[in-house]
XYZ file of C-alpha atoms in Angstrom:
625
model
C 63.719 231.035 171.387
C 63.860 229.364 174.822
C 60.454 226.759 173.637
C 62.869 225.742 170.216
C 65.907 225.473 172.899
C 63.724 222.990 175.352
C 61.605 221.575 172.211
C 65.182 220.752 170.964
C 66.438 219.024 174.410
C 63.656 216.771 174.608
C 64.254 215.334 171.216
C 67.376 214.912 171.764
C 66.471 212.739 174.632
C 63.967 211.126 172.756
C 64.478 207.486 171.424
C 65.949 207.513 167.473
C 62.654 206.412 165.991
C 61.049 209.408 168.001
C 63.305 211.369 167.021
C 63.180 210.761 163.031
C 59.336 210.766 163.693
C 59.473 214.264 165.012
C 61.952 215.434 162.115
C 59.629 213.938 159.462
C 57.133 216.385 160.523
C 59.114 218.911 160.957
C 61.018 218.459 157.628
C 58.273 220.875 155.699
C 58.562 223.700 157.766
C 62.545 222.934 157.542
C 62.426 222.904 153.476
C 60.444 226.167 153.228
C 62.692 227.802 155.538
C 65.344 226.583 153.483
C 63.907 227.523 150.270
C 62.606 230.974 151.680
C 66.628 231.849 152.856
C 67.629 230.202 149.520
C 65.365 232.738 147.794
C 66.367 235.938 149.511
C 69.910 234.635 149.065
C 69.263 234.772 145.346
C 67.257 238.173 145.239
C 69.735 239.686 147.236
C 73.345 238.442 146.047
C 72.842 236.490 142.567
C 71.103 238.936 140.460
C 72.217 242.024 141.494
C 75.989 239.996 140.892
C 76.929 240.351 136.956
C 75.837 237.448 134.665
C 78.778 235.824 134.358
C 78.999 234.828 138.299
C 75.396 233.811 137.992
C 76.549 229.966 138.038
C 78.786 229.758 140.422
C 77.457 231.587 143.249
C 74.158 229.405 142.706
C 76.493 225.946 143.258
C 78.599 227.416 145.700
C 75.464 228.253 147.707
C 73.474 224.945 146.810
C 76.700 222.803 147.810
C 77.092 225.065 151.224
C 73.572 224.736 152.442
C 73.131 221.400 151.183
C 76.652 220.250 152.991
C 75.085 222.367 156.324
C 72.089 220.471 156.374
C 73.401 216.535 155.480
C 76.033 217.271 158.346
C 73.193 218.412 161.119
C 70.987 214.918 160.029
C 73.800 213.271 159.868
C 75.096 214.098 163.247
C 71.699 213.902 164.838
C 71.338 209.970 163.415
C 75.074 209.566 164.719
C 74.365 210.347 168.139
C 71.351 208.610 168.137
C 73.039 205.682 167.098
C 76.200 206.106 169.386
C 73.547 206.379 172.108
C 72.102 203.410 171.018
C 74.967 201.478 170.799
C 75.987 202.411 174.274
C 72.068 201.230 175.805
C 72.867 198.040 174.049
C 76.038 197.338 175.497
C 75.172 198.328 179.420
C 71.931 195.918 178.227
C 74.640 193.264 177.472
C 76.650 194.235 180.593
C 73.601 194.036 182.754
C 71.914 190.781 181.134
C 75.925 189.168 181.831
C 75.684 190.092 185.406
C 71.958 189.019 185.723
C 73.149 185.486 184.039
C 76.056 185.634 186.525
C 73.598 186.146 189.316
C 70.762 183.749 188.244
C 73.933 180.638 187.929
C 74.698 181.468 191.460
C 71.140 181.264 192.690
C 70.892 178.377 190.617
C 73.680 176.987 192.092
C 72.600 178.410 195.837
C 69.468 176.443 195.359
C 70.582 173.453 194.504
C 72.733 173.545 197.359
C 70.069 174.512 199.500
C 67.919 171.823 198.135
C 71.209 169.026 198.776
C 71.290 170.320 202.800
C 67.571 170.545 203.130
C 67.194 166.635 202.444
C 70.412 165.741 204.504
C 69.411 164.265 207.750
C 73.299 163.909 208.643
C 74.918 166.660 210.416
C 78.146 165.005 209.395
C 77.078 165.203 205.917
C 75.524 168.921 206.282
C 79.034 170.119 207.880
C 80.873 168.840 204.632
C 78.272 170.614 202.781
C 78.946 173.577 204.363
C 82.726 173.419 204.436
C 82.338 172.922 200.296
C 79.912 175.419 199.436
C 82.168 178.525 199.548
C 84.493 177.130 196.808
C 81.738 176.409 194.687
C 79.345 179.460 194.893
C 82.995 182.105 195.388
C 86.471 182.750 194.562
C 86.855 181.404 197.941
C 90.366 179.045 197.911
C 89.412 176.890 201.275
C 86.680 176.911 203.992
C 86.577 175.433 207.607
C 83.576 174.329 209.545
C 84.245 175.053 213.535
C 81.487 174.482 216.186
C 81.409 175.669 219.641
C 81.227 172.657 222.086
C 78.614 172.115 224.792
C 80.015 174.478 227.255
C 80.488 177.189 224.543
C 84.387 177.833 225.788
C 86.039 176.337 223.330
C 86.228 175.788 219.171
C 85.789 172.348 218.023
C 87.397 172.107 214.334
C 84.196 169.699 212.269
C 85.150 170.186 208.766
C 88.026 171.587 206.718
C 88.317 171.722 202.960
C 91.120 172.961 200.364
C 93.335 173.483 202.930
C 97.434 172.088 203.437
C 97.720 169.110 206.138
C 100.706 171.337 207.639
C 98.136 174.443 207.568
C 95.432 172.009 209.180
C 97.404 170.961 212.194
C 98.659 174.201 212.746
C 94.942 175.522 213.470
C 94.184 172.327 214.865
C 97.141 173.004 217.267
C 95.810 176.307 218.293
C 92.559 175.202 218.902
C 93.557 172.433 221.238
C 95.803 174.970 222.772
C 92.626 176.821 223.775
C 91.330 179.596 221.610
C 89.010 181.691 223.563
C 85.911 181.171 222.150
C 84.454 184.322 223.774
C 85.769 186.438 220.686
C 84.559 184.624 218.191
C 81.073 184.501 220.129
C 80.343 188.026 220.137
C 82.837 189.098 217.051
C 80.603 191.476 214.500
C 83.368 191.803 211.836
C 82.970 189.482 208.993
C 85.919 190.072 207.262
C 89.425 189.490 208.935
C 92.985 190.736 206.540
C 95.779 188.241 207.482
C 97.802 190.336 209.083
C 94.759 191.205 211.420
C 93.864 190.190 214.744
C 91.333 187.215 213.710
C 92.102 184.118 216.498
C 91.807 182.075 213.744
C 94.544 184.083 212.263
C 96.702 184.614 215.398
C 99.847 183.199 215.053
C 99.034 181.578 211.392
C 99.969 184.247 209.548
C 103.095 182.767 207.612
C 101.487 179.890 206.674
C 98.234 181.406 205.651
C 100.775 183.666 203.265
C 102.394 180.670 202.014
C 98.895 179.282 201.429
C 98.171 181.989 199.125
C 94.978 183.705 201.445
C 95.156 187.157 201.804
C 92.188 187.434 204.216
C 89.040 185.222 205.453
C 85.472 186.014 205.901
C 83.484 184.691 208.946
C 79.371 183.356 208.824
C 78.243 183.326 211.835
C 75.789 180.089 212.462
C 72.770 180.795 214.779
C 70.494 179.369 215.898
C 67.319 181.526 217.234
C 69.210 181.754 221.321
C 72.974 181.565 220.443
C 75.569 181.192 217.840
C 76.597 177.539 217.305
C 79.272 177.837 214.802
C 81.168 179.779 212.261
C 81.341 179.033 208.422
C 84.918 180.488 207.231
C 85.647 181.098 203.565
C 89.406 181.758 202.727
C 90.232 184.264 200.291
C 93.198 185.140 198.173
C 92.645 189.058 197.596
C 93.354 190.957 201.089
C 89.950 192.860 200.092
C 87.629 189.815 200.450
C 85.168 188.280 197.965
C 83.164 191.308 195.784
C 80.044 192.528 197.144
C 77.129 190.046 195.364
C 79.562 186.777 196.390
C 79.440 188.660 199.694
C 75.418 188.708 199.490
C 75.567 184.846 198.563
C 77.749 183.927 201.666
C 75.234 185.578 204.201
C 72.581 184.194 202.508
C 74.477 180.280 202.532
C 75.007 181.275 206.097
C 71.455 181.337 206.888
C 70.665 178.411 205.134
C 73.260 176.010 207.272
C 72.317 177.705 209.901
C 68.565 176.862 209.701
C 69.446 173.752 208.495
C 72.018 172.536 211.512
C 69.818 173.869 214.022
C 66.561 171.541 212.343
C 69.233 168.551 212.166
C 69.720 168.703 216.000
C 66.662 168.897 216.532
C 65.509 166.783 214.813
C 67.852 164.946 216.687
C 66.724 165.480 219.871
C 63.433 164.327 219.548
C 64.137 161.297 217.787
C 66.147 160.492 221.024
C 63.194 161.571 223.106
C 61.138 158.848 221.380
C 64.162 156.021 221.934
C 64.151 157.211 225.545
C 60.332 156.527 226.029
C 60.631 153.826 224.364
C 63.085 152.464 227.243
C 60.758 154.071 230.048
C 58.357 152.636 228.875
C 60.003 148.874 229.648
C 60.858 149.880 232.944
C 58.896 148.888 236.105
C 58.902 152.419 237.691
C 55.812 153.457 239.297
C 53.458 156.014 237.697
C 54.581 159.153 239.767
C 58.054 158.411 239.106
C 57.074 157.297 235.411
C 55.402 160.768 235.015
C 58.672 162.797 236.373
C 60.717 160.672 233.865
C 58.561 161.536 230.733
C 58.478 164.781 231.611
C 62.420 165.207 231.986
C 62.451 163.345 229.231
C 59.979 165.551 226.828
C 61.820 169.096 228.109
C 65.024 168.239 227.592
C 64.214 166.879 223.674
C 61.735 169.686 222.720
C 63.925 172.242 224.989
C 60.735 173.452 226.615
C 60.630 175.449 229.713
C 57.266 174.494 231.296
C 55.533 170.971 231.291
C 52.470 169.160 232.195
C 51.580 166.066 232.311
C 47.626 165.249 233.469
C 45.925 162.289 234.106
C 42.004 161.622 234.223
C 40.304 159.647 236.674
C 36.766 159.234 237.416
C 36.452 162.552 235.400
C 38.811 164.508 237.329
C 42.193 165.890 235.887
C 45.154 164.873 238.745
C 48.738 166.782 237.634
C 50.775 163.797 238.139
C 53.829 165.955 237.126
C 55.058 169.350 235.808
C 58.137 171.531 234.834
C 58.601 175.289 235.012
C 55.032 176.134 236.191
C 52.835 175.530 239.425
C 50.152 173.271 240.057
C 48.172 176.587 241.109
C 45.020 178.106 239.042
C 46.613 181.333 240.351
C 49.180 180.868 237.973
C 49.458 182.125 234.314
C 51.163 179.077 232.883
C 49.122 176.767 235.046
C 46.330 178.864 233.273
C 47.389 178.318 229.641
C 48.311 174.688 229.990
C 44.908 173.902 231.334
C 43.521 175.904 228.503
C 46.010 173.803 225.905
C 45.179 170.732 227.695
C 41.521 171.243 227.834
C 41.619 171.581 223.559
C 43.800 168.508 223.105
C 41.122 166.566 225.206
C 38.378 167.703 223.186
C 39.592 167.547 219.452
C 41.136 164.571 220.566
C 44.081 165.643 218.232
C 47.587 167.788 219.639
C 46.417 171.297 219.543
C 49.731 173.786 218.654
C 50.565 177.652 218.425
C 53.598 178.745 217.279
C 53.411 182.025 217.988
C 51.312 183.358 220.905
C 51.638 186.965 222.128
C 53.655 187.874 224.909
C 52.206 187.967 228.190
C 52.891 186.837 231.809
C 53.356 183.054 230.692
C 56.165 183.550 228.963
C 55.465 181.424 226.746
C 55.850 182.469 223.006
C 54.881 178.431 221.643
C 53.094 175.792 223.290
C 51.660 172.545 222.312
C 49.436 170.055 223.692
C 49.013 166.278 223.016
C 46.019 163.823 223.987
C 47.067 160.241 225.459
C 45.159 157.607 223.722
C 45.303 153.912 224.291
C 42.839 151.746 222.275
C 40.332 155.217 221.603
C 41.008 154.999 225.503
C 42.156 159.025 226.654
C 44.459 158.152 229.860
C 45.282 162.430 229.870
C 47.294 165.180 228.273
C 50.987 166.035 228.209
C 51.760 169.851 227.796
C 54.902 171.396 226.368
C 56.067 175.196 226.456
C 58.738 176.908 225.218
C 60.155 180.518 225.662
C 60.336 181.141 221.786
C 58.665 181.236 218.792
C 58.378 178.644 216.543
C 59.452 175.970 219.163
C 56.595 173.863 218.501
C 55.156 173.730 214.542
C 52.506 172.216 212.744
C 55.240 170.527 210.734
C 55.956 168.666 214.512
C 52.237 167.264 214.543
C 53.524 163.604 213.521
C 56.117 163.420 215.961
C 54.061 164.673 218.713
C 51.267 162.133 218.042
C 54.196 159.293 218.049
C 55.443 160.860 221.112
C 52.174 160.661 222.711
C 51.634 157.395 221.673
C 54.742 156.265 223.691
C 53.835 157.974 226.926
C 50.224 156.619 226.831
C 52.001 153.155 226.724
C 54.511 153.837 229.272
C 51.649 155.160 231.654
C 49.006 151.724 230.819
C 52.293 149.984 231.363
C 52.773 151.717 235.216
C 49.137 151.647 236.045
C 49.221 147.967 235.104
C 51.785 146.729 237.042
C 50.764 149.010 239.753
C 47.530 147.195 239.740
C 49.817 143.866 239.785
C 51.784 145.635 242.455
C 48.460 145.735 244.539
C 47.601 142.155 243.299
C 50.919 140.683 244.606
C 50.194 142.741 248.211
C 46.942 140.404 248.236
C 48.880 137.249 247.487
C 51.257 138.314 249.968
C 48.973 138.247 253.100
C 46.855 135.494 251.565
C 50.217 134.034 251.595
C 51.281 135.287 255.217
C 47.957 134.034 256.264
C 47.897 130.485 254.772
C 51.404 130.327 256.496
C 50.240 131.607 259.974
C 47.225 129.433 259.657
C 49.202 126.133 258.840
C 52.294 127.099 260.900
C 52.085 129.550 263.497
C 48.313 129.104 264.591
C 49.196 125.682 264.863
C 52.052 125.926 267.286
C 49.989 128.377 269.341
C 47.248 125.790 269.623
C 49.938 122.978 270.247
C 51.723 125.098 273.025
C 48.331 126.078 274.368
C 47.980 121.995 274.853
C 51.751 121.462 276.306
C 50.927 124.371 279.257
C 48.252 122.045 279.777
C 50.163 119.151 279.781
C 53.264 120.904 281.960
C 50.221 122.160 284.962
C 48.910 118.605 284.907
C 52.333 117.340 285.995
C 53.776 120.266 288.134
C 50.413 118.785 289.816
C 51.077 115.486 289.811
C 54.925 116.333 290.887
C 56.324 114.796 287.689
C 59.370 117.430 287.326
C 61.552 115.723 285.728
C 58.657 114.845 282.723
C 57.518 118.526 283.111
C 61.206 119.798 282.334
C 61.018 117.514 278.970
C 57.813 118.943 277.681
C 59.064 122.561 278.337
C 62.295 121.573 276.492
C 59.867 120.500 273.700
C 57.679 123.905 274.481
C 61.263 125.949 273.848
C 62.359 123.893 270.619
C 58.557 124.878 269.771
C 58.472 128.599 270.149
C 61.888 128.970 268.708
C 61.270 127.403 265.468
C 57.938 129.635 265.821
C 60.004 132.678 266.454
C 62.001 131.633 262.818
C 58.868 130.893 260.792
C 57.705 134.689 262.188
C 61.317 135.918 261.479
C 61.129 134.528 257.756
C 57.768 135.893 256.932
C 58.882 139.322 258.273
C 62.177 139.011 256.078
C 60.063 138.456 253.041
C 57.775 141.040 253.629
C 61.283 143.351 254.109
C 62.187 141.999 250.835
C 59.326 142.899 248.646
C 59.676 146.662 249.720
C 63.292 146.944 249.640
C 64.815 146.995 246.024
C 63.458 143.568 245.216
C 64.956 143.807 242.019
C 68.242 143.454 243.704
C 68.634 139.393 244.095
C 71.643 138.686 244.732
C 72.338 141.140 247.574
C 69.111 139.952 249.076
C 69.778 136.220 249.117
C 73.215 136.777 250.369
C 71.595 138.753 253.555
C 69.228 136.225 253.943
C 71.509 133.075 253.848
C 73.560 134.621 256.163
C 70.353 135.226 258.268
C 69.789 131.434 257.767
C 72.952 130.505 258.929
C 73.153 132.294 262.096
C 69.500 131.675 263.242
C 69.580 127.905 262.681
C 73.355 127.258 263.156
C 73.498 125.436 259.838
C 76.501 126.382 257.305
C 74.754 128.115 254.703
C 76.812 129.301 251.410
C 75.351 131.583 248.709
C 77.469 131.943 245.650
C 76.027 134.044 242.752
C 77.277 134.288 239.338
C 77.580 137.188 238.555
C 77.770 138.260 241.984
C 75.812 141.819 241.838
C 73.423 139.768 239.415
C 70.207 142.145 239.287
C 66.517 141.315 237.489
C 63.122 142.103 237.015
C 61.029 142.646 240.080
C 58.494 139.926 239.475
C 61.375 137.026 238.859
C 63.093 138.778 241.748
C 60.558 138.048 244.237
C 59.614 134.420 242.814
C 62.747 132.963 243.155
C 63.371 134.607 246.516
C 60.470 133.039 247.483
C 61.889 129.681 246.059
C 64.490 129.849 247.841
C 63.158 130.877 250.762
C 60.615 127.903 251.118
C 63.718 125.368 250.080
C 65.332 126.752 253.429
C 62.584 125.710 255.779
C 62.382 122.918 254.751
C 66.003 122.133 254.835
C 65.379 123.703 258.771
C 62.774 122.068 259.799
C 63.336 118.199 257.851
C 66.597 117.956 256.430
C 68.539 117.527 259.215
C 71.536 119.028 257.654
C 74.679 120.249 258.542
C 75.422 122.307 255.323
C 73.127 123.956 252.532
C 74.367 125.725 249.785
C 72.292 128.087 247.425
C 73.896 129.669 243.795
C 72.298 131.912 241.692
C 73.599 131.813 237.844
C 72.674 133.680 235.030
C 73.141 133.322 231.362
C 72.195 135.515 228.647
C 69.155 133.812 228.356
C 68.033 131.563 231.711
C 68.570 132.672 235.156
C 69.333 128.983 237.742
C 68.867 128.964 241.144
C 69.854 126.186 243.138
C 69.708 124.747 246.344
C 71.467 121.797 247.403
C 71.502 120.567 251.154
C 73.170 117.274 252.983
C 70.362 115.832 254.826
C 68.252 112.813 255.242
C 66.793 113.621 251.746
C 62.919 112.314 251.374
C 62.838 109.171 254.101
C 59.433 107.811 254.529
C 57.490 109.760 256.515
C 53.945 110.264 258.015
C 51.315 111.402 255.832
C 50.682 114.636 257.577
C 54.496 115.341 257.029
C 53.894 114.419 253.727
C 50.768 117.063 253.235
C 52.960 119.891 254.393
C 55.782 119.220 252.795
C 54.064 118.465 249.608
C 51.616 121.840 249.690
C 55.471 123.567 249.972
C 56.959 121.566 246.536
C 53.966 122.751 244.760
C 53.907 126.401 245.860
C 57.896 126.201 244.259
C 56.812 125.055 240.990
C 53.726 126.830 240.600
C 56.271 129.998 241.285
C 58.327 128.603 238.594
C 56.244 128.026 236.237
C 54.504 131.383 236.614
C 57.895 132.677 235.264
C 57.739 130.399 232.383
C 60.696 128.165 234.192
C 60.915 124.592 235.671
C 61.300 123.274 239.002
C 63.384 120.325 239.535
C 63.802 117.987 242.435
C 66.586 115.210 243.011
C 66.824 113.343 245.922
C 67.159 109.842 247.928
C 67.458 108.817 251.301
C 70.389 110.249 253.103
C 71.806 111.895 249.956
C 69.777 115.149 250.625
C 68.017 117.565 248.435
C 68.926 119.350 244.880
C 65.879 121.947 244.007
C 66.851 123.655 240.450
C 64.518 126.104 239.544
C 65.047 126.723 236.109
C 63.551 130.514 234.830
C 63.771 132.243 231.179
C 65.723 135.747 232.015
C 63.315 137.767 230.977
């Protein structure tokens, strides 16, 4: 009995066409059951009945048993089809809410494919602030940011909500909402009448708005939370569970997404800030310092490198967050990184390494090329994963490509640096030669001259040759003066002009007792180092000779710039050019052509008017750059 009772329970959990299957096979064993009961039935009660009941007993027993077994089939088929119809509407039910779901991944990826191609984080904010109204019930949405310092809210984005309701939470942000809440705050959902501080003392007009609660994504990077995505809701429960599931996931997605944009960013202003060290005139250690600052701060690394070869030995010219010491572990790795990049001649980058005493959890490493030239390496670490990729393999080889410029640039003008320190005494020594060894030879002949008469008791002729002597060693002790002053000038800020020329007129004027001016438009006028030091030089020369020929009582020099031409004149009101003797006329003439080949070197003109006792104009003319 119990095997028919179970037999029985699993056909009736059997599909229909099982079970009709079943009952087809059974049905022979059911008819000569049937028949064998319909039999005894007649043995037993028909014929021992009298004749006349004979008919009716047989149809009242035919219509009983045939009624009993047409209700048991039929009840069997009508719970088979009532269970039927019931699998067929939980299919429908199900195949609704899997249509429901697939629109709103549809719709999720399409969104997720509109912020992944934005390079705007303008444009990804009012992607952001939209997406809850488009992919919920959600009724509004804000966009708020935490600012540099992390202290305070900064409203971005707001959409669906009233102007009144918007400078109300505007209001209250300015008024200072602690940010510290909303920093650390694990509940997503806030009811209106809550304590949410982006509900705190809103709560009338969020009613008359029509939300009944709000529901906060968090926006994280991978080392802090940078913002908060809120949805606005009119139900005081929140949005149902699977728009729930789509919010986290959106929240994810902007989250990734804002935290590629800035970087993104970031680097992109690394490059433009190369680019601008790269123009400068710095020299290489303080080049290397710069491009290192420069390359942390953009790829927010926490170690750097930067190595140099020369005559096949690495020098560190600079580093960040590590020690120039083999002891050290990040020393270690870098020179490990470094040593790859060299080799592949390629950048060499891990994104994940395994923890150990470095710290490091990414690293990169970059060759610098110039021409197939390798100048060195530049090493970058950072204290997470991820924070270099291969996906950063272009920009790193642009990057690299910048800093090997900027570093040929400041070993290039350090080598000019070193040729302008041999121009400089060659220079110093033409001017000794000509000038001072000169007066030493012609004072050398005057003590001569003065013994001779002491001897011959000629005082008063002996007084005017020392006279002479003193006028002699004094405009010595000025030539010496001036060549020390320019010497000053070339290690002192020579890029400052102006202030220089101003210190040295002023010089000029009290040494020689001549009324020297030096205007300068504008007056802090500053410029490129080499231009700097021609035109000082310029000037310079133009003022001995104004000392020692001119003859004049006043000399005036002005510096102008334009956006395009820098002039420097000086102007004095002496004899001008008289006739003189022709070795006046050498040394005079060797000093006009040292100012215009100093000119010209600049790609600038040297002008000179003048006329006999109308004194000198010299104009050198000089492109600013």
């Amino acid at each position: 009995m119990q095997r028919l009772i179970a037999a029985w329970k699993q056909l009736q959990k059997a599909p229909l066409h099982q079970q009709l299957r079943m009952l087809r096979w059974n049905a022979p064993l059911v008819v000569l059951a049937l028949a064998a009961g319909h039999q005894l039935v007649v043995a037993t009660i028909i014929r021992p009945a009298p004749s006349q009941w004979d008919w009716w007993l047989e149809l009242l027993i035919y219509s009983v048993t045939g009624s009993i077994a047409v209700w048991i089939g039929m009840t069997i088929i009508a719970s088979a089809v009532a269970q039927s119809a019931e699998a067929e509407d939980d299919l429908r039910v199900a195949y609704a809410e899997l249509e429901a779901s697939h629109e709103d991944l549809l719709a999720l990826d399409r969104l997720g494919a509109l912020v992944s191609q934005t390079g705007s984080e303008q444009t990804l904010l009012e992607l952001a602030a939209q997406a809850p109204l488009q992919l919920t019930d959600a009724i509004s949405s804000t966009m708020v940011t935490f600012d540099t310092e992390g202290e305070r809210l900064k409203l971005d984005m707001a959409w669906g909500l009233s102007d009144t309701y918007l400078h109300a939470l505007q209001t209250r942000i300015d008024d200072g909402v602690i940010s510290s809440r909303c920093q650390s705050c694990s509940a997503l959902h806030a009811h209106v009448d809550g304590d949410c501080p982006l509900f705190d003392g809103l709560q009338p007009l969020a009613k008359a708005e029509g939300i009944g609660s709000l529901v906060c994504l968090p926006i994280n990077n991978e080392q802090e939370r940078i913002g908060i995505l809120t949805a606005y809701f009119p139900s005081i429960d929140g949005p149902p569970e699977n728009q729930m599931r789509l919010l986290n996931i959106l929240g994810g997605v902007i989250a990734s997404s804002l935290d590629s944009i800035r970087i993104r960013s970031r680097q992109v202003d690394t490059l433009h800030a190369l680019d601008r060290v790269a123009q400068t005139n710095d020299a290489l250690d303080d080049l290397a310092g710069k491009v290192l600052d420069i390359a942390v701060s953009g790829w927010d690394a926490q170690g750097a490198a930067l190595v140099l070869t020369e005559d096949d030995e690495w020098l560190w010219r600079a580093h960040r967050g590590m020690l120039d010491d083999p002891a050290d572990a990040r020393y270690a790795l870098a020179t490990q990184f470094i040593r790859e990049a060299m080799n592949q001649g390629a950048p060499v980058i891990k994104s994940h390494i395994a923890a150990a005493k470095h710290g490091f959890r990414s690293a990169a490493a970059t060759p610098l090329m110039t021409e197939d030239h390798s100048l060195g390496a530049l090493f970058l670490g950072a204290e997470r994963n991820e924070g270099f990729h291969d996906r950063h393999r272009e920009l790193l080889v642009t990057m690299a490509h910048q800093v090997a410029l900027a570093i040929r640039n400041a070993q290039l003008y350090d080598e000019l640096r070193q040729m302008a320190v041999i121009k400089e005494r060659l220079r110093l020594s033409r001017e000794f030669h000509d000038g001072l060894a000169q007066t030493l030879g012609f004072l050398g002949l005057q003590v001569e001259r003065v013994e001779s008469l002491l001897a011959e008791n000629q005082i008063e002729r002996a007084e005017t040759e020392l006279s002479t002597m003193r006028q002699t060693i004094q405009s010595a002790y000025t030539d010496v003066r001036e060549a020390i002053d320019g010497l000053r000038f070339t290690t002192r800020h020579p890029e400052h002009l102006a202030d220089h020329l101003a210190d040295y007129v002023d010089d000029f004027a009290l040494q020689t007792g001549i009324d020297a001016r030096f205007i300068a438009v504008p007056d802090d006028l500053t410029v490129a180092t080499t231009t700097s030091v021609q035109l000082f030089r310029i000037a310079q020369e133009a003022l001995t000779n104004t000392r020692k020929h001119a003859q004049a009582k006043q000399v005036e020099v002005r510096l102008q710039a334009t956006t395009e031409e820098i002039e420097l004149t000086i102007a004095d009101d002496g004899v001008g050019f008289p006739q003189i003797t022709q070795t006046q006329r050498k040394f005079r003439s060797h000093g006009l052509n040292s100012m215009r080949e100093r000119a010209e070197s600049l790609g600038g003109v040297l002008t000179i008017a003048t006329s006999p006792d109308q004194g000198v104009r010299i104009t050198a003319l000089v492109p600013l750059s």
